[in-house]
């Protein structure tokens, strides 16, 4: 399911995985035993995507603290992913603090502390891990500012997967930061969806090659 359906579907579910309640959204609905069962694979998919690139978080980690760009539903999923990695205090840069109510409610449910920052380049100060949850193009001003930081983030995760690389991804590479992209998330959350639907392990590398081939065609 895509946003805003991830939230709109909640009243229609008969049962839901605890992550669904924590995040406030379900991206997968299974129909079994005449019930609608809700799941969120974005969160574990994000954890796997970060781990695959060697990105860790949490107290004592060399890429903590974390700054998140954007305060929408994807940012709520990021909070849950960071919580599972031991992080409990993050900064979130938002364009309109008045629209961050759902994010703050999710943080409260997960007992996480969130500090809202203005949506400008100054919000990058001190970030070791930068996670962008905003649509393509919105993070471009941050991409321009990133190389000029005296201490740029050590790792960057941009959830956009097409077009790729984004300006933020290029800036991260220039700064020699560890980079994870939206395709990493797309792959792992989709693999978990297939596992839920079929009850079988998935051919992850075949899925990876197929997805990369499609993205190359889009870029041509």
mmCIF file with all atom_site columns, C-alpha atoms in Angstrom:
data_model
loop_
_atom_site.group_PDB
_atom_site.id
_atom_site.type_symbol
_atom_site.label_atom_id
_atom_site.label_alt_id
_atom_site.label_comp_id
_atom_site.label_asym_id
_atom_site.label_entity_id
_atom_site.label_seq_id
_atom_site.pdbx_PDB_ins_code
_atom_site.Cartn_x
_atom_site.Cartn_y
_atom_site.Cartn_z
_atom_site.occupancy
_atom_site.B_iso_or_equiv
_atom_site.pdbx_formal_charge
_atom_site.auth_seq_id
_atom_site.auth_comp_id
_atom_site.auth_asym_id
_atom_site.auth_atom_id
_atom_site.pdbx_PDB_model_num
ATOM 1   C CA . UNK A 1 1   ? 0.000   0.000   0.000   1.00 0.00 ? 1   UNK A CA 1
ATOM 2   C CA . UNK A 1 2   ? 1.103   3.561   -0.678  1.00 0.00 ? 2   UNK A CA 1
ATOM 3   C CA . UNK A 1 3   ? 0.463   6.639   1.406   1.00 0.00 ? 3   UNK A CA 1
ATOM 4   C CA . UNK A 1 4   ? -2.051  7.823   2.438   1.00 0.00 ? 4   UNK A CA 1
ATOM 5   C CA . UNK A 1 5   ? -3.609  4.345   2.192   1.00 0.00 ? 5   UNK A CA 1
ATOM 6   C CA . UNK A 1 6   ? -1.229  3.020   4.857   1.00 0.00 ? 6   UNK A CA 1
ATOM 7   C CA . UNK A 1 7   ? -3.175  5.004   7.429   1.00 0.00 ? 7   UNK A CA 1
ATOM 8   C CA . UNK A 1 8   ? -6.590  4.895   5.769   1.00 0.00 ? 8   UNK A CA 1
ATOM 9   C CA . UNK A 1 9   ? -6.629  1.079   5.846   1.00 0.00 ? 9   UNK A CA 1
ATOM 10  C CA . UNK A 1 10  ? -6.228  0.837   9.637   1.00 0.00 ? 10  UNK A CA 1
ATOM 11  C CA . UNK A 1 11  ? -9.952  0.955   10.537  1.00 0.00 ? 11  UNK A CA 1
ATOM 12  C CA . UNK A 1 12  ? -10.579 -1.846  8.025   1.00 0.00 ? 12  UNK A CA 1
ATOM 13  C CA . UNK A 1 13  ? -8.213  -4.315  9.683   1.00 0.00 ? 13  UNK A CA 1
ATOM 14  C CA . UNK A 1 14  ? -9.416  -7.114  11.941  1.00 0.00 ? 14  UNK A CA 1
ATOM 15  C CA . UNK A 1 15  ? -5.972  -7.667  13.456  1.00 0.00 ? 15  UNK A CA 1
ATOM 16  C CA . UNK A 1 16  ? -2.608  -5.970  13.106  1.00 0.00 ? 16  UNK A CA 1
ATOM 17  C CA . UNK A 1 17  ? 1.016   -6.587  13.955  1.00 0.00 ? 17  UNK A CA 1
ATOM 18  C CA . UNK A 1 18  ? 2.189   -4.449  16.926  1.00 0.00 ? 18  UNK A CA 1
ATOM 19  C CA . UNK A 1 19  ? 4.442   -2.445  14.587  1.00 0.00 ? 19  UNK A CA 1
ATOM 20  C CA . UNK A 1 20  ? 1.350   -1.227  12.745  1.00 0.00 ? 20  UNK A CA 1
ATOM 21  C CA . UNK A 1 21  ? 0.028   0.400   15.909  1.00 0.00 ? 21  UNK A CA 1
ATOM 22  C CA . UNK A 1 22  ? 3.429   1.825   16.807  1.00 0.00 ? 22  UNK A CA 1
ATOM 23  C CA . UNK A 1 23  ? 4.036   3.404   13.403  1.00 0.00 ? 23  UNK A CA 1
ATOM 24  C CA . UNK A 1 24  ? 0.427   4.235   12.637  1.00 0.00 ? 24  UNK A CA 1
ATOM 25  C CA . UNK A 1 25  ? 0.395   2.579   9.236   1.00 0.00 ? 25  UNK A CA 1
ATOM 26  C CA . UNK A 1 26  ? 0.204   -0.783  7.460   1.00 0.00 ? 26  UNK A CA 1
ATOM 27  C CA . UNK A 1 27  ? 1.745   -1.399  4.052   1.00 0.00 ? 27  UNK A CA 1
ATOM 28  C CA . UNK A 1 28  ? 0.637   -5.029  3.723   1.00 0.00 ? 28  UNK A CA 1
ATOM 29  C CA . UNK A 1 29  ? -2.788  -6.609  4.182   1.00 0.00 ? 29  UNK A CA 1
ATOM 30  C CA . UNK A 1 30  ? -3.301  -10.366 4.126   1.00 0.00 ? 30  UNK A CA 1
ATOM 31  C CA . UNK A 1 31  ? -6.685  -12.027 3.816   1.00 0.00 ? 31  UNK A CA 1
ATOM 32  C CA . UNK A 1 32  ? -6.761  -15.198 5.915   1.00 0.00 ? 32  UNK A CA 1
ATOM 33  C CA . UNK A 1 33  ? -9.449  -17.048 7.884   1.00 0.00 ? 33  UNK A CA 1
ATOM 34  C CA . UNK A 1 34  ? -11.958 -14.424 6.723   1.00 0.00 ? 34  UNK A CA 1
ATOM 35  C CA . UNK A 1 35  ? -9.928  -11.712 8.416   1.00 0.00 ? 35  UNK A CA 1
ATOM 36  C CA . UNK A 1 36  ? -7.911  -8.726  7.208   1.00 0.00 ? 36  UNK A CA 1
ATOM 37  C CA . UNK A 1 37  ? -4.469  -8.859  8.816   1.00 0.00 ? 37  UNK A CA 1
ATOM 38  C CA . UNK A 1 38  ? -2.245  -5.787  8.749   1.00 0.00 ? 38  UNK A CA 1
ATOM 39  C CA . UNK A 1 39  ? 1.542   -5.730  8.717   1.00 0.00 ? 39  UNK A CA 1
ATOM 40  C CA . UNK A 1 40  ? 4.283   -3.162  8.304   1.00 0.00 ? 40  UNK A CA 1
ATOM 41  C CA . UNK A 1 41  ? 7.329   -4.432  6.428   1.00 0.00 ? 41  UNK A CA 1
ATOM 42  C CA . UNK A 1 42  ? 8.807   -0.953  5.968   1.00 0.00 ? 42  UNK A CA 1
ATOM 43  C CA . UNK A 1 43  ? 10.347  -1.050  9.427   1.00 0.00 ? 43  UNK A CA 1
ATOM 44  C CA . UNK A 1 44  ? 12.161  -4.421  9.307   1.00 0.00 ? 44  UNK A CA 1
ATOM 45  C CA . UNK A 1 45  ? 12.945  -3.752  5.649   1.00 0.00 ? 45  UNK A CA 1
ATOM 46  C CA . UNK A 1 46  ? 14.653  -0.534  6.656   1.00 0.00 ? 46  UNK A CA 1
ATOM 47  C CA . UNK A 1 47  ? 16.633  -2.299  9.392   1.00 0.00 ? 47  UNK A CA 1
ATOM 48  C CA . UNK A 1 48  ? 17.834  -4.879  6.849   1.00 0.00 ? 48  UNK A CA 1
ATOM 49  C CA . UNK A 1 49  ? 18.682  -2.169  4.328   1.00 0.00 ? 49  UNK A CA 1
ATOM 50  C CA . UNK A 1 50  ? 20.785  -0.302  6.873   1.00 0.00 ? 50  UNK A CA 1
ATOM 51  C CA . UNK A 1 51  ? 22.493  -3.471  8.072   1.00 0.00 ? 51  UNK A CA 1
ATOM 52  C CA . UNK A 1 52  ? 23.331  -4.500  4.523   1.00 0.00 ? 52  UNK A CA 1
ATOM 53  C CA . UNK A 1 53  ? 25.315  -1.278  4.121   1.00 0.00 ? 53  UNK A CA 1
ATOM 54  C CA . UNK A 1 54  ? 26.975  -1.678  7.494   1.00 0.00 ? 54  UNK A CA 1
ATOM 55  C CA . UNK A 1 55  ? 25.036  1.196   9.037   1.00 0.00 ? 55  UNK A CA 1
ATOM 56  C CA . UNK A 1 56  ? 24.358  0.899   12.753  1.00 0.00 ? 56  UNK A CA 1
ATOM 57  C CA . UNK A 1 57  ? 22.767  3.281   15.215  1.00 0.00 ? 57  UNK A CA 1
ATOM 58  C CA . UNK A 1 58  ? 22.171  3.590   18.910  1.00 0.00 ? 58  UNK A CA 1
ATOM 59  C CA . UNK A 1 59  ? 23.987  4.844   21.989  1.00 0.00 ? 59  UNK A CA 1
ATOM 60  C CA . UNK A 1 60  ? 27.733  4.658   21.551  1.00 0.00 ? 60  UNK A CA 1
ATOM 61  C CA . UNK A 1 61  ? 27.584  4.138   17.805  1.00 0.00 ? 61  UNK A CA 1
ATOM 62  C CA . UNK A 1 62  ? 29.912  6.307   15.770  1.00 0.00 ? 62  UNK A CA 1
ATOM 63  C CA . UNK A 1 63  ? 27.019  7.448   13.550  1.00 0.00 ? 63  UNK A CA 1
ATOM 64  C CA . UNK A 1 64  ? 24.791  8.643   16.371  1.00 0.00 ? 64  UNK A CA 1
ATOM 65  C CA . UNK A 1 65  ? 23.082  11.151  16.626  1.00 0.00 ? 65  UNK A CA 1
ATOM 66  C CA . UNK A 1 66  ? 20.631  10.809  13.761  1.00 0.00 ? 66  UNK A CA 1
ATOM 67  C CA . UNK A 1 67  ? 18.834  13.564  11.850  1.00 0.00 ? 67  UNK A CA 1
ATOM 68  C CA . UNK A 1 68  ? 15.735  12.739  9.809   1.00 0.00 ? 68  UNK A CA 1
ATOM 69  C CA . UNK A 1 69  ? 14.502  14.968  6.991   1.00 0.00 ? 69  UNK A CA 1
ATOM 70  C CA . UNK A 1 70  ? 10.706  15.024  6.799   1.00 0.00 ? 70  UNK A CA 1
ATOM 71  C CA . UNK A 1 71  ? 8.005   14.252  9.315   1.00 0.00 ? 71  UNK A CA 1
ATOM 72  C CA . UNK A 1 72  ? 5.566   12.069  7.376   1.00 0.00 ? 72  UNK A CA 1
ATOM 73  C CA . UNK A 1 73  ? 4.625   8.403   7.626   1.00 0.00 ? 73  UNK A CA 1
ATOM 74  C CA . UNK A 1 74  ? 7.996   7.204   6.356   1.00 0.00 ? 74  UNK A CA 1
ATOM 75  C CA . UNK A 1 75  ? 9.683   9.150   9.131   1.00 0.00 ? 75  UNK A CA 1
ATOM 76  C CA . UNK A 1 76  ? 7.521   7.273   11.644  1.00 0.00 ? 76  UNK A CA 1
ATOM 77  C CA . UNK A 1 77  ? 8.766   4.001   10.159  1.00 0.00 ? 77  UNK A CA 1
ATOM 78  C CA . UNK A 1 78  ? 12.330  5.305   10.461  1.00 0.00 ? 78  UNK A CA 1
ATOM 79  C CA . UNK A 1 79  ? 11.747  5.969   14.163  1.00 0.00 ? 79  UNK A CA 1
ATOM 80  C CA . UNK A 1 80  ? 10.663  2.375   14.678  1.00 0.00 ? 80  UNK A CA 1
ATOM 81  C CA . UNK A 1 81  ? 13.667  1.081   12.756  1.00 0.00 ? 81  UNK A CA 1
ATOM 82  C CA . UNK A 1 82  ? 16.045  3.215   14.813  1.00 0.00 ? 82  UNK A CA 1
ATOM 83  C CA . UNK A 1 83  ? 14.360  2.089   18.018  1.00 0.00 ? 83  UNK A CA 1
ATOM 84  C CA . UNK A 1 84  ? 15.084  -1.526  17.113  1.00 0.00 ? 84  UNK A CA 1
ATOM 85  C CA . UNK A 1 85  ? 18.735  -0.542  16.698  1.00 0.00 ? 85  UNK A CA 1
ATOM 86  C CA . UNK A 1 86  ? 18.853  0.997   20.162  1.00 0.00 ? 86  UNK A CA 1
ATOM 87  C CA . UNK A 1 87  ? 18.304  4.656   19.281  1.00 0.00 ? 87  UNK A CA 1
ATOM 88  C CA . UNK A 1 88  ? 15.845  6.593   21.445  1.00 0.00 ? 88  UNK A CA 1
ATOM 89  C CA . UNK A 1 89  ? 16.599  10.275  20.781  1.00 0.00 ? 89  UNK A CA 1
ATOM 90  C CA . UNK A 1 90  ? 16.549  11.778  17.275  1.00 0.00 ? 90  UNK A CA 1
ATOM 91  C CA . UNK A 1 91  ? 16.199  15.149  15.563  1.00 0.00 ? 91  UNK A CA 1
ATOM 92  C CA . UNK A 1 92  ? 13.677  15.642  12.770  1.00 0.00 ? 92  UNK A CA 1
ATOM 93  C CA . UNK A 1 93  ? 13.747  18.544  10.321  1.00 0.00 ? 93  UNK A CA 1
ATOM 94  C CA . UNK A 1 94  ? 10.222  19.464  9.212   1.00 0.00 ? 94  UNK A CA 1
ATOM 95  C CA . UNK A 1 95  ? 8.795   22.122  6.946   1.00 0.00 ? 95  UNK A CA 1
ATOM 96  C CA . UNK A 1 96  ? 5.651   22.641  9.038   1.00 0.00 ? 96  UNK A CA 1
ATOM 97  C CA . UNK A 1 97  ? 5.820   21.679  12.731  1.00 0.00 ? 97  UNK A CA 1
ATOM 98  C CA . UNK A 1 98  ? 2.029   21.874  12.905  1.00 0.00 ? 98  UNK A CA 1
ATOM 99  C CA . UNK A 1 99  ? 1.834   18.852  10.585  1.00 0.00 ? 99  UNK A CA 1
ATOM 100 C CA . UNK A 1 100 ? 4.167   16.717  12.697  1.00 0.00 ? 100 UNK A CA 1
ATOM 101 C CA . UNK A 1 101 ? 1.455   15.606  15.125  1.00 0.00 ? 101 UNK A CA 1
ATOM 102 C CA . UNK A 1 102 ? 1.302   12.038  13.769  1.00 0.00 ? 102 UNK A CA 1
ATOM 103 C CA . UNK A 1 103 ? 5.075   11.702  13.973  1.00 0.00 ? 103 UNK A CA 1
ATOM 104 C CA . UNK A 1 104 ? 5.183   12.985  17.542  1.00 0.00 ? 104 UNK A CA 1
ATOM 105 C CA . UNK A 1 105 ? 2.337   10.659  18.510  1.00 0.00 ? 105 UNK A CA 1
ATOM 106 C CA . UNK A 1 106 ? 4.241   7.712   17.022  1.00 0.00 ? 106 UNK A CA 1
ATOM 107 C CA . UNK A 1 107 ? 7.359   8.762   18.926  1.00 0.00 ? 107 UNK A CA 1
ATOM 108 C CA . UNK A 1 108 ? 5.354   8.895   22.139  1.00 0.00 ? 108 UNK A CA 1
ATOM 109 C CA . UNK A 1 109 ? 3.951   5.395   21.549  1.00 0.00 ? 109 UNK A CA 1
ATOM 110 C CA . UNK A 1 110 ? 7.500   4.145   21.053  1.00 0.00 ? 110 UNK A CA 1
ATOM 111 C CA . UNK A 1 111 ? 8.893   6.069   24.053  1.00 0.00 ? 111 UNK A CA 1
ATOM 112 C CA . UNK A 1 112 ? 11.284  7.962   21.795  1.00 0.00 ? 112 UNK A CA 1
ATOM 113 C CA . UNK A 1 113 ? 12.383  11.561  22.187  1.00 0.00 ? 113 UNK A CA 1
ATOM 114 C CA . UNK A 1 114 ? 12.034  13.696  19.056  1.00 0.00 ? 114 UNK A CA 1
ATOM 115 C CA . UNK A 1 115 ? 13.418  17.211  18.678  1.00 0.00 ? 115 UNK A CA 1
ATOM 116 C CA . UNK A 1 116 ? 11.939  19.177  15.801  1.00 0.00 ? 116 UNK A CA 1
ATOM 117 C CA . UNK A 1 117 ? 14.336  21.325  13.787  1.00 0.00 ? 117 UNK A CA 1
ATOM 118 C CA . UNK A 1 118 ? 13.688  23.860  11.002  1.00 0.00 ? 118 UNK A CA 1
ATOM 119 C CA . UNK A 1 119 ? 13.826  22.440  7.505   1.00 0.00 ? 119 UNK A CA 1
ATOM 120 C CA . UNK A 1 120 ? 17.069  24.104  6.523   1.00 0.00 ? 120 UNK A CA 1
ATOM 121 C CA . UNK A 1 121 ? 20.758  23.333  6.185   1.00 0.00 ? 121 UNK A CA 1
ATOM 122 C CA . UNK A 1 122 ? 21.464  24.255  9.821   1.00 0.00 ? 122 UNK A CA 1
ATOM 123 C CA . UNK A 1 123 ? 19.496  21.181  10.882  1.00 0.00 ? 123 UNK A CA 1
ATOM 124 C CA . UNK A 1 124 ? 22.388  19.005  9.682   1.00 0.00 ? 124 UNK A CA 1
ATOM 125 C CA . UNK A 1 125 ? 24.588  20.210  12.524  1.00 0.00 ? 125 UNK A CA 1
ATOM 126 C CA . UNK A 1 126 ? 26.043  17.297  14.455  1.00 0.00 ? 126 UNK A CA 1
ATOM 127 C CA . UNK A 1 127 ? 24.414  14.602  12.357  1.00 0.00 ? 127 UNK A CA 1
ATOM 128 C CA . UNK A 1 128 ? 26.392  11.385  12.042  1.00 0.00 ? 128 UNK A CA 1
ATOM 129 C CA . UNK A 1 129 ? 23.525  9.538   10.341  1.00 0.00 ? 129 UNK A CA 1
ATOM 130 C CA . UNK A 1 130 ? 21.281  11.507  7.961   1.00 0.00 ? 130 UNK A CA 1
ATOM 131 C CA . UNK A 1 131 ? 18.058  9.890   6.760   1.00 0.00 ? 131 UNK A CA 1
ATOM 132 C CA . UNK A 1 132 ? 15.986  11.657  4.123   1.00 0.00 ? 132 UNK A CA 1
ATOM 133 C CA . UNK A 1 133 ? 12.333  10.611  3.913   1.00 0.00 ? 133 UNK A CA 1
ATOM 134 C CA . UNK A 1 134 ? 11.218  13.401  1.576   1.00 0.00 ? 134 UNK A CA 1
ATOM 135 C CA . UNK A 1 135 ? 10.273  13.082  -2.130  1.00 0.00 ? 135 UNK A CA 1
ATOM 136 C CA . UNK A 1 136 ? 12.749  13.499  -4.972  1.00 0.00 ? 136 UNK A CA 1
ATOM 137 C CA . UNK A 1 137 ? 14.075  17.054  -5.226  1.00 0.00 ? 137 UNK A CA 1
ATOM 138 C CA . UNK A 1 138 ? 13.014  18.214  -1.773  1.00 0.00 ? 138 UNK A CA 1
ATOM 139 C CA . UNK A 1 139 ? 16.369  17.378  -0.192  1.00 0.00 ? 139 UNK A CA 1
ATOM 140 C CA . UNK A 1 140 ? 18.422  19.080  -2.937  1.00 0.00 ? 140 UNK A CA 1
ATOM 141 C CA . UNK A 1 141 ? 19.295  22.149  -0.782  1.00 0.00 ? 141 UNK A CA 1
ATOM 142 C CA . UNK A 1 142 ? 20.745  19.797  1.819   1.00 0.00 ? 142 UNK A CA 1
ATOM 143 C CA . UNK A 1 143 ? 22.797  18.107  -0.884  1.00 0.00 ? 143 UNK A CA 1
ATOM 144 C CA . UNK A 1 144 ? 24.384  21.442  -1.764  1.00 0.00 ? 144 UNK A CA 1
ATOM 145 C CA . UNK A 1 145 ? 25.210  22.166  1.872   1.00 0.00 ? 145 UNK A CA 1
ATOM 146 C CA . UNK A 1 146 ? 26.505  18.728  2.848   1.00 0.00 ? 146 UNK A CA 1
ATOM 147 C CA . UNK A 1 147 ? 30.004  18.914  1.291   1.00 0.00 ? 147 UNK A CA 1
ATOM 148 C CA . UNK A 1 148 ? 30.689  22.232  3.035   1.00 0.00 ? 148 UNK A CA 1
ATOM 149 C CA . UNK A 1 149 ? 30.038  20.903  6.533   1.00 0.00 ? 149 UNK A CA 1
ATOM 150 C CA . UNK A 1 150 ? 33.079  20.754  8.775   1.00 0.00 ? 150 UNK A CA 1
ATOM 151 C CA . UNK A 1 151 ? 31.878  17.351  9.985   1.00 0.00 ? 151 UNK A CA 1
ATOM 152 C CA . UNK A 1 152 ? 29.555  15.800  7.375   1.00 0.00 ? 152 UNK A CA 1
ATOM 153 C CA . UNK A 1 153 ? 27.430  12.768  8.255   1.00 0.00 ? 153 UNK A CA 1
ATOM 154 C CA . UNK A 1 154 ? 29.272  9.465   8.258   1.00 0.00 ? 154 UNK A CA 1
ATOM 155 C CA . UNK A 1 155 ? 26.269  7.719   6.722   1.00 0.00 ? 155 UNK A CA 1
ATOM 156 C CA . UNK A 1 156 ? 23.354  8.865   4.554   1.00 0.00 ? 156 UNK A CA 1
ATOM 157 C CA . UNK A 1 157 ? 20.139  7.008   3.763   1.00 0.00 ? 157 UNK A CA 1
ATOM 158 C CA . UNK A 1 158 ? 17.919  8.519   1.054   1.00 0.00 ? 158 UNK A CA 1
ATOM 159 C CA . UNK A 1 159 ? 14.607  6.664   0.635   1.00 0.00 ? 159 UNK A CA 1
ATOM 160 C CA . UNK A 1 160 ? 14.184  7.867   -2.958  1.00 0.00 ? 160 UNK A CA 1
ATOM 161 C CA . UNK A 1 161 ? 14.955  5.084   -5.458  1.00 0.00 ? 161 UNK A CA 1
ATOM 162 C CA . UNK A 1 162 ? 14.189  6.771   -8.767  1.00 0.00 ? 162 UNK A CA 1
ATOM 163 C CA . UNK A 1 163 ? 15.792  8.808   -10.189 1.00 0.00 ? 163 UNK A CA 1
ATOM 164 C CA . UNK A 1 164 ? 19.037  7.522   -8.704  1.00 0.00 ? 164 UNK A CA 1
ATOM 165 C CA . UNK A 1 165 ? 21.505  8.672   -7.629  1.00 0.00 ? 165 UNK A CA 1
ATOM 166 C CA . UNK A 1 166 ? 19.833  11.696  -6.150  1.00 0.00 ? 166 UNK A CA 1
ATOM 167 C CA . UNK A 1 167 ? 21.805  14.911  -5.579  1.00 0.00 ? 167 UNK A CA 1
ATOM 168 C CA . UNK A 1 168 ? 21.885  13.993  -1.872  1.00 0.00 ? 168 UNK A CA 1
ATOM 169 C CA . UNK A 1 169 ? 23.326  10.576  -2.711  1.00 0.00 ? 169 UNK A CA 1
ATOM 170 C CA . UNK A 1 170 ? 26.007  12.163  -4.909  1.00 0.00 ? 170 UNK A CA 1
ATOM 171 C CA . UNK A 1 171 ? 26.877  14.612  -2.150  1.00 0.00 ? 171 UNK A CA 1
ATOM 172 C CA . UNK A 1 172 ? 27.159  11.728  0.318   1.00 0.00 ? 172 UNK A CA 1
ATOM 173 C CA . UNK A 1 173 ? 29.534  9.920   -2.015  1.00 0.00 ? 173 UNK A CA 1
ATOM 174 C CA . UNK A 1 174 ? 31.611  13.078  -2.418  1.00 0.00 ? 174 UNK A CA 1
ATOM 175 C CA . UNK A 1 175 ? 31.814  13.335  1.376   1.00 0.00 ? 175 UNK A CA 1
ATOM 176 C CA . UNK A 1 176 ? 32.845  9.654   1.484   1.00 0.00 ? 176 UNK A CA 1
ATOM 177 C CA . UNK A 1 177 ? 29.847  8.784   3.629   1.00 0.00 ? 177 UNK A CA 1
ATOM 178 C CA . UNK A 1 178 ? 28.388  5.291   3.714   1.00 0.00 ? 178 UNK A CA 1
ATOM 179 C CA . UNK A 1 179 ? 25.341  5.396   1.431   1.00 0.00 ? 179 UNK A CA 1
ATOM 180 C CA . UNK A 1 180 ? 22.063  3.472   1.443   1.00 0.00 ? 180 UNK A CA 1
ATOM 181 C CA . UNK A 1 181 ? 19.283  4.168   -1.044  1.00 0.00 ? 181 UNK A CA 1
ATOM 182 C CA . UNK A 1 182 ? 15.592  3.721   -1.508  1.00 0.00 ? 182 UNK A CA 1
ATOM 183 C CA . UNK A 1 183 ? 16.035  0.640   -3.627  1.00 0.00 ? 183 UNK A CA 1
ATOM 184 C CA . UNK A 1 184 ? 17.644  -1.099  -0.656  1.00 0.00 ? 184 UNK A CA 1
ATOM 185 C CA . UNK A 1 185 ? 14.493  -0.400  1.357   1.00 0.00 ? 185 UNK A CA 1
ATOM 186 C CA . UNK A 1 186 ? 12.178  -1.263  -1.533  1.00 0.00 ? 186 UNK A CA 1
ATOM 187 C CA . UNK A 1 187 ? 13.894  -4.613  -2.039  1.00 0.00 ? 187 UNK A CA 1
ATOM 188 C CA . UNK A 1 188 ? 13.915  -5.759  1.566   1.00 0.00 ? 188 UNK A CA 1
ATOM 189 C CA . UNK A 1 189 ? 10.403  -4.646  2.473   1.00 0.00 ? 189 UNK A CA 1
ATOM 190 C CA . UNK A 1 190 ? 9.041   -6.272  -0.707  1.00 0.00 ? 190 UNK A CA 1
ATOM 191 C CA . UNK A 1 191 ? 10.915  -9.504  0.021   1.00 0.00 ? 191 UNK A CA 1
ATOM 192 C CA . UNK A 1 192 ? 9.237   -9.645  3.414   1.00 0.00 ? 192 UNK A CA 1
ATOM 193 C CA . UNK A 1 193 ? 5.855   -8.989  1.829   1.00 0.00 ? 193 UNK A CA 1
ATOM 194 C CA . UNK A 1 194 ? 6.344   -11.973 -0.494  1.00 0.00 ? 194 UNK A CA 1
ATOM 195 C CA . UNK A 1 195 ? 7.396   -14.114 2.465   1.00 0.00 ? 195 UNK A CA 1
ATOM 196 C CA . UNK A 1 196 ? 4.230   -13.134 4.322   1.00 0.00 ? 196 UNK A CA 1
ATOM 197 C CA . UNK A 1 197 ? 2.042   -13.855 1.309   1.00 0.00 ? 197 UNK A CA 1
ATOM 198 C CA . UNK A 1 198 ? 3.605   -17.185 0.364   1.00 0.00 ? 198 UNK A CA 1
ATOM 199 C CA . UNK A 1 199 ? 5.106   -18.521 3.572   1.00 0.00 ? 199 UNK A CA 1
ATOM 200 C CA . UNK A 1 200 ? 8.291   -19.279 1.653   1.00 0.00 ? 200 UNK A CA 1
ATOM 201 C CA . UNK A 1 201 ? 11.771  -17.753 1.532   1.00 0.00 ? 201 UNK A CA 1
ATOM 202 C CA . UNK A 1 202 ? 12.340  -15.458 -1.427  1.00 0.00 ? 202 UNK A CA 1
ATOM 203 C CA . UNK A 1 203 ? 15.144  -15.405 -4.015  1.00 0.00 ? 203 UNK A CA 1
ATOM 204 C CA . UNK A 1 204 ? 16.518  -12.080 -2.803  1.00 0.00 ? 204 UNK A CA 1
ATOM 205 C CA . UNK A 1 205 ? 19.382  -11.785 -5.267  1.00 0.00 ? 205 UNK A CA 1
ATOM 206 C CA . UNK A 1 206 ? 17.112  -12.531 -8.223  1.00 0.00 ? 206 UNK A CA 1
ATOM 207 C CA . UNK A 1 207 ? 14.734  -9.847  -6.982  1.00 0.00 ? 207 UNK A CA 1
ATOM 208 C CA . UNK A 1 208 ? 17.657  -7.468  -6.626  1.00 0.00 ? 208 UNK A CA 1
ATOM 209 C CA . UNK A 1 209 ? 18.863  -8.058  -10.168 1.00 0.00 ? 209 UNK A CA 1
ATOM 210 C CA . UNK A 1 210 ? 15.341  -7.688  -11.570 1.00 0.00 ? 210 UNK A CA 1
ATOM 211 C CA . UNK A 1 211 ? 14.725  -4.441  -9.713  1.00 0.00 ? 211 UNK A CA 1
ATOM 212 C CA . UNK A 1 212 ? 18.061  -2.965  -10.719 1.00 0.00 ? 212 UNK A CA 1
ATOM 213 C CA . UNK A 1 213 ? 17.350  -3.843  -14.348 1.00 0.00 ? 213 UNK A CA 1
ATOM 214 C CA . UNK A 1 214 ? 14.020  -2.011  -14.237 1.00 0.00 ? 214 UNK A CA 1
ATOM 215 C CA . UNK A 1 215 ? 15.624  1.074   -12.683 1.00 0.00 ? 215 UNK A CA 1
ATOM 216 C CA . UNK A 1 216 ? 18.309  1.092   -15.383 1.00 0.00 ? 216 UNK A CA 1
ATOM 217 C CA . UNK A 1 217 ? 15.581  1.078   -18.047 1.00 0.00 ? 217 UNK A CA 1
ATOM 218 C CA . UNK A 1 218 ? 13.858  4.001   -16.331 1.00 0.00 ? 218 UNK A CA 1
ATOM 219 C CA . UNK A 1 219 ? 17.115  5.959   -16.348 1.00 0.00 ? 219 UNK A CA 1
ATOM 220 C CA . UNK A 1 220 ? 17.662  5.520   -20.102 1.00 0.00 ? 220 UNK A CA 1
#
